[in-house]
């Protein structure tokens, strides 16, 4: 009773807002109002797929959309037109005004996009309860079965996924750090949405305001990892120049797994903002809340979604099936690549680790790698730290991961300075010289993998309060 009343209200608001503001825009076409569920439940694909009829309807809708695009690439009901919405906003230079990566639009834009996707599928499948299932890579370290069954339209994508499970580093899981282990995904430790200085972008969940006077941009903590590494893992590459759909933002949304990957990121945002103190850090300015994103609708019109509409999932008509990082009843998987399987380092440096003064309880030690040049092709890199006098075969402590993903054929580089919180390991080896190794993950489907050295200016440890 209560839910349906709330839904009725929110739908009217959404429709009225969209029409009043945008003119051409309308959420009305999304589904007959009466048929809209109070709030559809976005499920983990594993439980989603347990109901065969539900999965079959989803598959049939994606199949139809793909078939339409094959007949006419410009069919507004086609999959390609839909996927292009992502290319239009993502395969742009980092500094372009309508780039929705590398800034505070990252989370709301992708939330809105998944919502439009699920409404299209609702319409085409005739299943009014459809909600796009997500891939929980903390619990499932391979592309889930439903997205890779031979012949399934959900598996119909260009993929050169490496034949190995996703590693802990790629999903930002630190099983050896008690605090971070508890969180499951380390990005959930950040406490602020918006970065007030460029140097803090990767210590926020939402990133920096754009446009901004200095044209600053960069990956927020979640966007850096697991977002980037999962793109590279799912897409992989075959030859130096031939990557999978997911390895390039321009093609990423052609792969149905894209929306399942972003669904999980979106769920993590929702888990993070359950804490009122964190939620209170989300921007309240009109520049943020009133900003609208245009999406192509099935009838060829443009649908607009305002950021403020994305801040209540009930307004968009969905809830998540669970708000724990791992799937209930499971533990986070531990998958650490064996040291002997690792590729040679693409960078190695020595840093002086200052002795921590007694009174410095709150101090954080940040490893900075400055003026990093974009590598020539996609790569995902693990950062490992150990004392300089440790044996050569000591793999070191994993302190973080970064990824370079393509956008329109060139690398979309996150930030010129990469930084990693290494407080725990720095305290453990206080006063010692440390060695930092940058070790690429294998993301090639088959065959040898080689990367040129990563070029950067310096590595150093800075102390922060
Ligand atoms: Cu807009 Cu994961 O990309």
CSV table of C-alpha atoms and ligand atoms in Angstrom, one decimal:
chain,number,residue,atom,x,y,z
A,1,UNK,CA,0.0,0.0,0.0
A,2,UNK,CA,2.6,2.4,1.1
A,3,UNK,CA,5.0,1.5,-1.6
A,4,UNK,CA,2.5,1.8,-4.4
A,5,UNK,CA,1.4,5.2,-3.2
A,6,UNK,CA,4.9,6.4,-3.1
A,7,UNK,CA,5.5,5.0,-6.5
A,8,UNK,CA,2.5,6.7,-8.0
A,9,UNK,CA,3.7,10.0,-6.6
A,10,UNK,CA,7.2,9.6,-7.8
A,11,UNK,CA,6.3,8.6,-11.3
A,12,UNK,CA,4.1,11.6,-11.7
A,13,UNK,CA,6.9,13.8,-10.5
A,14,UNK,CA,9.3,12.3,-12.9
A,15,UNK,CA,7.0,12.6,-15.8
A,16,UNK,CA,6.0,16.2,-15.0
A,17,UNK,CA,9.6,17.2,-14.5
A,18,UNK,CA,10.8,15.7,-17.7
A,19,UNK,CA,8.1,17.3,-19.8
A,20,UNK,CA,8.1,20.6,-18.2
A,21,UNK,CA,11.9,21.0,-18.4
A,22,UNK,CA,12.8,19.4,-21.6
A,23,UNK,CA,9.9,19.7,-23.9
A,24,UNK,CA,10.9,16.8,-26.1
A,25,UNK,CA,11.7,14.7,-23.2
A,26,UNK,CA,9.3,12.3,-21.6
A,27,UNK,CA,9.6,9.3,-19.4
A,28,UNK,CA,6.0,8.5,-20.3
A,29,UNK,CA,7.1,6.3,-23.1
A,30,UNK,CA,9.1,4.2,-20.7
A,31,UNK,CA,6.2,1.9,-19.8
A,32,UNK,CA,2.5,2.3,-19.3
A,33,UNK,CA,2.1,3.9,-15.8
A,34,UNK,CA,-0.2,1.3,-14.6
A,35,UNK,CA,2.2,-1.5,-15.5
A,36,UNK,CA,5.2,0.0,-13.8
A,37,UNK,CA,6.1,-2.0,-10.7
A,38,UNK,CA,6.3,-0.3,-7.4
A,39,UNK,CA,10.0,-0.8,-7.5
A,40,UNK,CA,11.6,-3.5,-9.5
A,41,UNK,CA,14.3,-5.5,-7.8
A,42,UNK,CA,17.7,-5.5,-9.4
A,43,UNK,CA,19.1,-9.0,-8.7
A,44,UNK,CA,22.4,-10.6,-8.7
A,45,UNK,CA,22.5,-12.4,-12.1
A,46,UNK,CA,23.0,-15.7,-10.3
A,47,UNK,CA,19.6,-15.5,-8.6
A,48,UNK,CA,18.1,-13.7,-11.6
A,49,UNK,CA,18.9,-16.7,-13.8
A,50,UNK,CA,17.4,-19.2,-11.4
A,51,UNK,CA,14.0,-18.3,-12.9
A,52,UNK,CA,14.3,-19.6,-16.4
A,53,UNK,CA,11.3,-17.7,-17.8
A,54,UNK,CA,12.7,-14.4,-16.5
A,55,UNK,CA,16.1,-15.0,-18.1
A,56,UNK,CA,14.4,-16.1,-21.4
A,57,UNK,CA,12.4,-12.9,-21.6
A,58,UNK,CA,15.6,-10.8,-21.0
A,59,UNK,CA,17.5,-12.8,-23.6
A,60,UNK,CA,14.7,-12.5,-26.2
A,61,UNK,CA,14.5,-8.7,-25.7
A,62,UNK,CA,18.3,-8.2,-26.2
A,63,UNK,CA,18.1,-10.6,-29.2
A,64,UNK,CA,15.4,-8.5,-30.8
A,65,UNK,CA,17.3,-5.3,-30.2
A,66,UNK,CA,20.4,-6.7,-31.7
A,67,UNK,CA,18.5,-8.1,-34.7
A,68,UNK,CA,17.0,-4.7,-35.3
A,69,UNK,CA,20.4,-3.1,-35.4
A,70,UNK,CA,21.6,-5.6,-37.9
A,71,UNK,CA,18.7,-4.7,-40.2
A,72,UNK,CA,19.0,-1.0,-39.6
A,73,UNK,CA,21.9,0.4,-37.6
A,74,UNK,CA,19.8,3.5,-36.9
A,75,UNK,CA,16.7,1.8,-35.6
A,76,UNK,CA,15.9,3.6,-32.3
A,77,UNK,CA,14.7,0.3,-30.9
A,78,UNK,CA,18.0,-1.3,-31.7
A,79,UNK,CA,20.9,-2.2,-29.4
A,80,UNK,CA,23.5,-0.2,-31.3
A,81,UNK,CA,21.6,3.1,-31.0
A,82,UNK,CA,21.3,2.4,-27.3
A,83,UNK,CA,25.0,1.5,-27.0
A,84,UNK,CA,26.0,4.7,-28.8
A,85,UNK,CA,24.6,6.8,-26.0
A,86,UNK,CA,27.6,5.7,-24.0
A,87,UNK,CA,30.0,6.3,-26.9
A,88,UNK,CA,28.6,9.8,-27.2
A,89,UNK,CA,29.5,10.7,-23.6
A,90,UNK,CA,32.6,8.6,-23.0
A,91,UNK,CA,34.8,8.3,-26.1
A,92,UNK,CA,35.6,12.0,-25.9
A,93,UNK,CA,38.8,13.7,-24.8
A,94,UNK,CA,39.0,13.7,-21.0
A,95,UNK,CA,38.5,17.4,-20.9
A,96,UNK,CA,35.4,17.6,-23.2
A,97,UNK,CA,32.5,19.3,-21.6
A,98,UNK,CA,30.1,16.4,-22.0
A,99,UNK,CA,32.5,13.7,-20.9
A,100,UNK,CA,30.8,12.0,-18.0
A,101,UNK,CA,33.8,10.0,-16.9
A,102,UNK,CA,36.5,11.4,-14.7
A,103,UNK,CA,34.2,13.7,-12.8
A,104,UNK,CA,31.2,13.9,-10.5
A,105,UNK,CA,28.8,12.8,-13.3
A,106,UNK,CA,30.3,9.3,-13.3
A,107,UNK,CA,27.9,7.6,-10.8
A,108,UNK,CA,24.6,9.5,-11.6
A,109,UNK,CA,25.1,9.3,-15.4
A,110,UNK,CA,25.6,5.5,-15.4
A,111,UNK,CA,22.7,5.0,-12.9
A,112,UNK,CA,20.5,6.9,-15.3
A,113,UNK,CA,21.8,4.9,-18.3
A,114,UNK,CA,21.1,1.5,-16.7
A,115,UNK,CA,17.7,2.7,-15.8
A,116,UNK,CA,16.9,3.7,-19.4
A,117,UNK,CA,18.3,0.3,-20.5
A,118,UNK,CA,16.0,-1.6,-18.1
A,119,UNK,CA,13.0,0.4,-19.2
A,120,UNK,CA,13.7,-0.3,-22.8
A,121,UNK,CA,14.0,-4.0,-22.0
A,122,UNK,CA,10.8,-3.9,-20.0
A,123,UNK,CA,9.0,-2.4,-22.9
A,124,UNK,CA,10.4,-4.8,-25.5
A,125,UNK,CA,10.2,-8.0,-23.4
A,126,UNK,CA,6.7,-7.2,-22.1
A,127,UNK,CA,8.0,-8.1,-18.6
A,128,UNK,CA,7.0,-5.1,-16.5
A,129,UNK,CA,9.0,-6.4,-13.5
A,130,UNK,CA,12.3,-6.6,-15.4
A,131,UNK,CA,15.3,-5.0,-13.7
A,132,UNK,CA,18.8,-5.3,-15.1
A,133,UNK,CA,20.7,-7.9,-13.2
A,134,UNK,CA,24.2,-7.1,-11.9
A,135,UNK,CA,27.4,-9.0,-11.8
A,136,UNK,CA,28.8,-9.3,-8.3
A,137,UNK,CA,32.5,-9.7,-9.1
A,138,UNK,CA,33.3,-9.8,-5.4
A,139,UNK,CA,31.5,-13.2,-5.2
A,140,UNK,CA,31.9,-14.3,-8.9
A,141,UNK,CA,35.3,-14.0,-10.3
A,142,UNK,CA,34.5,-15.1,-13.8
A,143,UNK,CA,32.0,-13.6,-16.2
A,144,UNK,CA,28.7,-15.1,-14.9
A,145,UNK,CA,27.3,-18.1,-16.8
A,146,UNK,CA,24.2,-16.3,-18.1
A,147,UNK,CA,26.5,-13.7,-19.8
A,148,UNK,CA,28.7,-16.3,-21.4
A,149,UNK,CA,26.6,-19.2,-22.5
A,150,UNK,CA,27.3,-20.0,-26.1
A,151,UNK,CA,24.6,-18.7,-28.4
A,152,UNK,CA,23.1,-16.4,-25.8
A,153,UNK,CA,22.4,-12.9,-26.9
A,154,UNK,CA,23.9,-11.8,-23.6
A,155,UNK,CA,27.2,-13.4,-24.6
A,156,UNK,CA,27.0,-11.8,-28.1
A,157,UNK,CA,29.9,-9.3,-27.8
A,158,UNK,CA,33.5,-9.0,-28.8
A,159,UNK,CA,35.4,-10.4,-25.9
A,160,UNK,CA,38.9,-11.7,-25.4
A,161,UNK,CA,38.6,-12.3,-21.7
A,162,UNK,CA,41.7,-13.9,-20.2
A,163,UNK,CA,41.3,-17.5,-19.1
A,164,UNK,CA,41.7,-16.8,-15.4
A,165,UNK,CA,39.6,-15.6,-12.5
A,166,UNK,CA,39.5,-11.9,-11.6
A,167,UNK,CA,42.2,-11.2,-9.1
A,168,UNK,CA,41.6,-9.6,-5.6
A,169,UNK,CA,43.6,-6.6,-6.8
A,170,UNK,CA,41.3,-6.0,-9.7
A,171,UNK,CA,38.2,-5.8,-7.5
A,172,UNK,CA,39.9,-3.8,-4.8
A,173,UNK,CA,39.7,-6.6,-2.2
A,174,UNK,CA,42.5,-6.7,0.4
A,175,UNK,CA,42.2,-10.0,2.3
A,176,UNK,CA,45.3,-9.3,4.3
A,177,UNK,CA,44.1,-6.0,5.7
A,178,UNK,CA,41.5,-6.5,8.4
A,179,UNK,CA,39.8,-3.2,7.9
A,180,UNK,CA,39.7,-3.2,4.2
A,181,UNK,CA,38.8,-6.9,4.1
A,182,UNK,CA,35.7,-6.2,6.1
A,183,UNK,CA,34.6,-3.6,3.5
A,184,UNK,CA,35.0,-6.1,0.7
A,185,UNK,CA,35.7,-3.3,-1.8
A,186,UNK,CA,38.2,-0.8,-0.4
A,187,UNK,CA,36.7,2.2,-2.2
A,188,UNK,CA,33.9,2.0,0.4
A,189,UNK,CA,36.4,3.4,2.9
A,190,UNK,CA,36.3,6.9,1.4
A,191,UNK,CA,34.1,9.3,3.3
A,192,UNK,CA,33.4,12.1,0.8
A,193,UNK,CA,31.6,12.3,-2.5
A,194,UNK,CA,33.1,15.4,-4.1
A,195,UNK,CA,36.8,16.2,-4.5
A,196,UNK,CA,37.6,19.8,-3.6
A,197,UNK,CA,41.1,19.6,-5.0
A,198,UNK,CA,42.4,17.6,-8.0
A,199,UNK,CA,44.8,15.7,-5.7
A,200,UNK,CA,41.9,14.3,-3.8
A,201,UNK,CA,39.8,13.0,-6.7
A,202,UNK,CA,40.8,9.4,-6.1
A,203,UNK,CA,40.0,9.6,-2.5
A,204,UNK,CA,36.4,10.4,-3.1
A,205,UNK,CA,33.5,8.3,-4.3
A,206,UNK,CA,32.1,10.8,-6.8
A,207,UNK,CA,35.0,12.8,-8.2
A,208,UNK,CA,35.5,16.4,-9.0
A,209,UNK,CA,32.9,19.0,-10.2
A,210,UNK,CA,32.9,19.7,-13.9
A,211,UNK,CA,33.3,22.0,-15.6
A,212,UNK,CA,35.9,23.5,-13.2
A,213,UNK,CA,38.2,26.4,-13.8
A,214,UNK,CA,41.4,24.4,-14.1
A,215,UNK,CA,39.8,21.7,-16.3
A,216,UNK,CA,40.9,19.1,-13.7
A,217,UNK,CA,39.6,15.6,-14.1
A,218,UNK,CA,40.5,12.1,-12.8
A,219,UNK,CA,39.2,8.8,-11.7
A,220,UNK,CA,37.3,8.7,-8.5
A,221,UNK,CA,38.2,5.8,-6.2
A,222,UNK,CA,35.5,3.4,-7.5
A,223,UNK,CA,36.0,4.5,-11.1
A,224,UNK,CA,39.7,3.7,-10.9
A,225,UNK,CA,39.3,0.3,-9.3
A,226,UNK,CA,37.3,-2.0,-9.7
A,227,UNK,CA,35.7,-0.1,-12.6
A,228,UNK,CA,38.7,0.1,-15.0
A,229,UNK,CA,40.2,-3.3,-14.3
A,230,UNK,CA,36.9,-5.1,-14.9
A,231,UNK,CA,36.5,-3.3,-18.2
A,232,UNK,CA,39.9,-4.6,-19.2
A,233,UNK,CA,39.3,-8.1,-17.9
A,234,UNK,CA,35.9,-8.6,-19.6
A,235,UNK,CA,37.1,-7.1,-22.9
A,236,UNK,CA,40.7,-8.3,-22.9
A,237,UNK,CA,42.6,-8.1,-26.1
A,238,UNK,CA,43.7,-10.4,-28.9
A,239,UNK,CA,46.4,-8.5,-30.7
A,240,UNK,CA,48.1,-5.3,-29.8
A,241,UNK,CA,45.5,-3.2,-31.5
A,242,UNK,CA,42.5,-5.4,-31.2
A,243,UNK,CA,40.7,-5.3,-27.9
A,244,UNK,CA,37.2,-6.5,-26.9
A,245,UNK,CA,34.2,-4.3,-26.7
A,246,UNK,CA,34.6,-3.6,-23.0
A,247,UNK,CA,38.3,-2.6,-23.4
A,248,UNK,CA,37.2,0.6,-25.2
A,249,UNK,CA,34.5,3.0,-23.8
A,250,UNK,CA,33.4,3.7,-27.3
A,251,UNK,CA,32.2,0.1,-27.7
A,252,UNK,CA,31.8,-1.0,-24.1
A,253,UNK,CA,28.0,-0.7,-24.0
A,254,UNK,CA,27.6,-3.0,-26.9
A,255,UNK,CA,28.4,-5.8,-24.5
A,256,UNK,CA,25.4,-6.6,-22.3
A,257,UNK,CA,27.9,-7.3,-19.4
A,258,UNK,CA,28.6,-3.6,-19.4
A,259,UNK,CA,25.3,-2.9,-17.6
A,260,UNK,CA,25.8,-5.8,-15.2
A,261,UNK,CA,29.2,-4.4,-14.3
A,262,UNK,CA,27.9,-0.9,-13.8
A,263,UNK,CA,24.9,-2.3,-11.9
A,264,UNK,CA,27.3,-3.6,-9.3
A,265,UNK,CA,29.2,-0.3,-9.1
A,266,UNK,CA,25.9,1.5,-8.7
A,267,UNK,CA,24.9,-0.9,-6.0
A,268,UNK,CA,28.1,-0.1,-4.2
A,269,UNK,CA,27.3,3.6,-4.4
A,270,UNK,CA,23.9,2.8,-2.8
A,271,UNK,CA,25.7,0.7,-0.1
A,272,UNK,CA,28.1,3.6,0.6
A,273,UNK,CA,25.3,6.2,0.8
A,274,UNK,CA,23.3,4.2,3.4
A,275,UNK,CA,25.5,6.1,5.9
A,276,UNK,CA,23.8,9.5,6.3
A,277,UNK,CA,27.1,11.2,7.0
A,278,UNK,CA,28.5,10.1,3.7
A,279,UNK,CA,25.3,10.8,1.8
A,280,UNK,CA,25.4,14.4,3.3
A,281,UNK,CA,28.7,14.9,1.3
A,282,UNK,CA,26.9,14.6,-2.0
A,283,UNK,CA,26.7,17.9,-3.7
A,284,UNK,CA,23.6,20.0,-3.2
A,285,UNK,CA,24.2,22.8,-5.7
A,286,UNK,CA,21.9,23.3,-8.7
A,287,UNK,CA,24.9,22.8,-11.0
A,288,UNK,CA,24.9,19.2,-9.8
A,289,UNK,CA,21.2,18.4,-9.0
A,290,UNK,CA,19.6,20.2,-11.9
A,291,UNK,CA,22.0,18.9,-14.5
A,292,UNK,CA,20.2,16.7,-17.1
A,293,UNK,CA,21.4,13.9,-19.2
A,294,UNK,CA,19.7,13.1,-22.6
A,295,UNK,CA,19.2,9.5,-23.6
A,296,UNK,CA,17.6,8.1,-26.8
A,297,UNK,CA,14.2,6.6,-26.3
A,298,UNK,CA,12.6,3.8,-28.3
A,299,UNK,CA,10.4,6.1,-30.4
A,300,UNK,CA,13.4,8.2,-31.4
A,301,UNK,CA,12.6,11.0,-28.9
A,302,UNK,CA,15.1,12.1,-26.3
A,303,UNK,CA,14.5,11.3,-22.7
A,304,UNK,CA,16.1,13.5,-20.1
A,305,UNK,CA,17.0,12.5,-16.6
A,306,UNK,CA,18.1,15.0,-14.0
A,307,UNK,CA,20.8,14.2,-11.5
A,308,UNK,CA,18.4,14.9,-8.6
A,309,UNK,CA,16.1,12.1,-9.9
A,310,UNK,CA,18.9,9.6,-9.6
A,311,UNK,CA,19.4,10.3,-5.9
A,312,UNK,CA,16.4,8.2,-4.9
A,313,UNK,CA,16.4,4.8,-6.6
A,314,UNK,CA,12.6,4.5,-5.8
A,315,UNK,CA,12.0,7.5,-8.1
A,316,UNK,CA,13.8,5.6,-10.8
A,317,UNK,CA,11.8,2.5,-9.9
A,318,UNK,CA,14.3,0.1,-8.5
A,319,UNK,CA,15.8,-1.4,-5.4
A,320,UNK,CA,18.7,-3.8,-5.0
A,321,UNK,CA,18.1,-7.4,-3.8
A,322,UNK,CA,20.8,-7.0,-1.2
A,323,UNK,CA,22.9,-4.4,0.3
A,324,UNK,CA,25.9,-6.4,1.3
A,325,UNK,CA,29.0,-6.4,-0.8
A,326,UNK,CA,29.2,-10.1,-1.1
A,327,UNK,CA,26.3,-12.3,-2.0
A,328,UNK,CA,24.5,-13.4,1.2
A,329,UNK,CA,25.7,-16.8,2.3
A,330,UNK,CA,29.0,-16.4,0.5
A,331,UNK,CA,32.4,-15.0,1.5
A,332,UNK,CA,34.5,-12.8,-0.6
A,333,UNK,CA,36.6,-15.0,-2.8
A,334,UNK,CA,40.3,-14.9,-2.3
A,335,UNK,CA,42.2,-15.0,-5.6
A,336,UNK,CA,45.7,-13.8,-5.6
A,337,UNK,CA,47.8,-14.3,-8.6
A,338,UNK,CA,50.8,-16.5,-7.8
A,339,UNK,CA,54.0,-14.6,-7.8
A,340,UNK,CA,55.6,-16.9,-10.4
A,341,UNK,CA,52.7,-16.3,-12.8
A,342,UNK,CA,53.2,-12.6,-12.8
A,343,UNK,CA,54.3,-10.7,-15.8
A,344,UNK,CA,57.6,-8.7,-15.5
A,345,UNK,CA,57.3,-5.3,-13.9
A,346,UNK,CA,56.7,-2.3,-16.1
A,347,UNK,CA,58.2,0.0,-13.5
A,348,UNK,CA,60.3,-0.3,-10.4
A,349,UNK,CA,61.4,2.3,-8.0
A,350,UNK,CA,62.9,2.9,-4.6
A,351,UNK,CA,61.3,5.2,-2.1
A,352,UNK,CA,62.5,6.5,1.2
A,353,UNK,CA,60.1,5.7,3.9
A,354,UNK,CA,60.4,8.2,6.7
A,355,UNK,CA,60.3,7.1,10.4
A,356,UNK,CA,56.9,7.7,11.7
A,357,UNK,CA,57.1,10.1,14.7
A,358,UNK,CA,55.5,8.8,17.9
A,359,UNK,CA,52.6,11.2,18.0
A,360,UNK,CA,51.4,10.8,14.4
A,361,UNK,CA,48.4,8.6,15.0
A,362,UNK,CA,46.2,10.0,12.2
A,363,UNK,CA,48.9,10.3,9.6
A,364,UNK,CA,48.5,8.6,6.3
A,365,UNK,CA,51.4,7.7,4.1
A,366,UNK,CA,50.6,8.1,0.5
A,367,UNK,CA,52.7,6.6,-2.3
A,368,UNK,CA,52.7,9.0,-5.3
A,369,UNK,CA,53.8,8.2,-8.8
A,370,UNK,CA,54.0,11.5,-10.6
A,371,UNK,CA,53.6,12.5,-14.2
A,372,UNK,CA,52.7,9.1,-15.5
A,373,UNK,CA,52.5,9.0,-19.3
A,374,UNK,CA,49.5,7.2,-20.8
A,375,UNK,CA,50.6,3.7,-22.0
A,376,UNK,CA,50.1,2.8,-25.6
A,377,UNK,CA,47.3,0.2,-25.0
A,378,UNK,CA,45.0,-1.0,-22.3
A,379,UNK,CA,46.6,-2.3,-19.2
A,380,UNK,CA,45.8,-3.1,-15.6
A,381,UNK,CA,48.7,-2.8,-13.1
A,382,UNK,CA,49.1,-4.0,-9.6
A,383,UNK,CA,51.3,-2.0,-7.2
A,384,UNK,CA,53.5,-4.0,-4.8
A,385,UNK,CA,55.7,-2.7,-2.0
A,386,UNK,CA,58.4,-4.4,0.0
A,387,UNK,CA,61.6,-3.5,1.9
A,388,UNK,CA,64.5,-2.9,-0.5
A,389,UNK,CA,66.5,-5.6,1.2
A,390,UNK,CA,63.8,-8.3,0.8
A,391,UNK,CA,64.7,-11.3,-1.3
A,392,UNK,CA,64.1,-10.9,-5.1
A,393,UNK,CA,61.4,-13.6,-5.1
A,394,UNK,CA,59.4,-11.8,-2.3
A,395,UNK,CA,56.3,-10.6,-4.2
A,396,UNK,CA,55.7,-7.7,-1.8
A,397,UNK,CA,52.5,-6.4,-0.4
A,398,UNK,CA,49.8,-5.4,-2.8
A,399,UNK,CA,48.8,-1.8,-2.1
A,400,UNK,CA,46.6,-0.9,-5.1
A,401,UNK,CA,45.7,-1.3,-8.7
A,402,UNK,CA,45.2,1.1,-11.6
A,403,UNK,CA,44.0,0.6,-15.1
A,404,UNK,CA,44.3,2.3,-18.5
A,405,UNK,CA,41.1,1.8,-20.6
A,406,UNK,CA,40.7,3.0,-24.1
A,407,UNK,CA,38.1,5.6,-25.2
A,408,UNK,CA,37.6,5.9,-28.9
A,409,UNK,CA,40.9,4.1,-29.8
A,410,UNK,CA,43.2,6.0,-27.5
A,411,UNK,CA,43.9,5.5,-23.8
A,412,UNK,CA,41.7,7.5,-21.5
A,413,UNK,CA,44.3,8.2,-18.8
A,414,UNK,CA,42.9,8.7,-15.3
A,415,UNK,CA,45.4,11.1,-13.8
A,416,UNK,CA,48.9,12.2,-14.2
A,417,UNK,CA,49.7,11.5,-10.6
A,418,UNK,CA,48.6,8.2,-9.2
A,419,UNK,CA,48.4,7.8,-5.4
A,420,UNK,CA,48.0,4.9,-3.1
A,421,UNK,CA,47.5,4.8,0.6
A,422,UNK,CA,50.3,2.6,1.9
A,423,UNK,CA,50.1,3.5,5.6
A,424,UNK,CA,50.0,0.0,6.9
A,425,UNK,CA,53.0,-1.3,5.0
A,426,UNK,CA,54.9,2.0,5.5
A,427,UNK,CA,54.4,1.7,9.3
A,428,UNK,CA,55.4,-2.0,9.2
A,429,UNK,CA,58.7,-1.1,7.5
A,430,UNK,CA,59.2,2.4,9.1
A,431,UNK,CA,62.5,4.0,8.4
A,432,UNK,CA,63.5,1.5,5.7
A,433,UNK,CA,64.1,2.0,2.0
A,434,UNK,CA,61.2,0.4,0.1
A,435,UNK,CA,61.0,-1.0,-3.4
A,436,UNK,CA,57.8,-0.4,-5.4
A,437,UNK,CA,57.0,-2.8,-8.3
A,438,UNK,CA,54.4,-2.1,-11.0
A,439,UNK,CA,53.2,-5.5,-12.3
A,440,UNK,CA,50.7,-5.8,-15.1
A,441,UNK,CA,47.9,-8.3,-14.9
A,442,UNK,CA,47.3,-10.6,-17.8
A,443,UNK,CA,44.4,-9.4,-19.9
A,444,UNK,CA,45.1,-11.2,-23.1
A,445,UNK,CA,42.8,-14.1,-24.2
A,446,UNK,CA,45.8,-16.2,-25.3
A,447,UNK,CA,49.5,-16.0,-26.0
A,448,UNK,CA,52.3,-14.1,-24.5
A,449,UNK,CA,51.8,-10.6,-23.2
A,450,UNK,CA,54.4,-7.9,-23.1
A,451,UNK,CA,54.2,-4.3,-22.0
A,452,UNK,CA,56.7,-1.5,-22.6
A,453,UNK,CA,58.0,0.2,-19.5
A,454,UNK,CA,55.5,2.7,-18.0
A,455,UNK,CA,57.1,6.2,-18.0
A,456,UNK,CA,56.7,8.4,-15.1
A,457,UNK,CA,58.7,11.2,-13.4
A,458,UNK,CA,59.1,10.0,-9.8
A,459,UNK,CA,57.9,7.8,-7.0
A,460,UNK,CA,57.7,9.2,-3.5
A,461,UNK,CA,56.0,8.9,-0.1
A,462,UNK,CA,54.1,11.9,1.2
A,463,UNK,CA,52.7,12.2,4.7
A,464,UNK,CA,49.2,13.5,5.1
A,465,UNK,CA,46.9,14.2,8.0
B,1,LIG,CU1,31.1,4.8,-19.0
B,1,LIG,CU2,32.5,1.8,-17.4
B,1,LIG,O1,32.1,3.2,-18.5
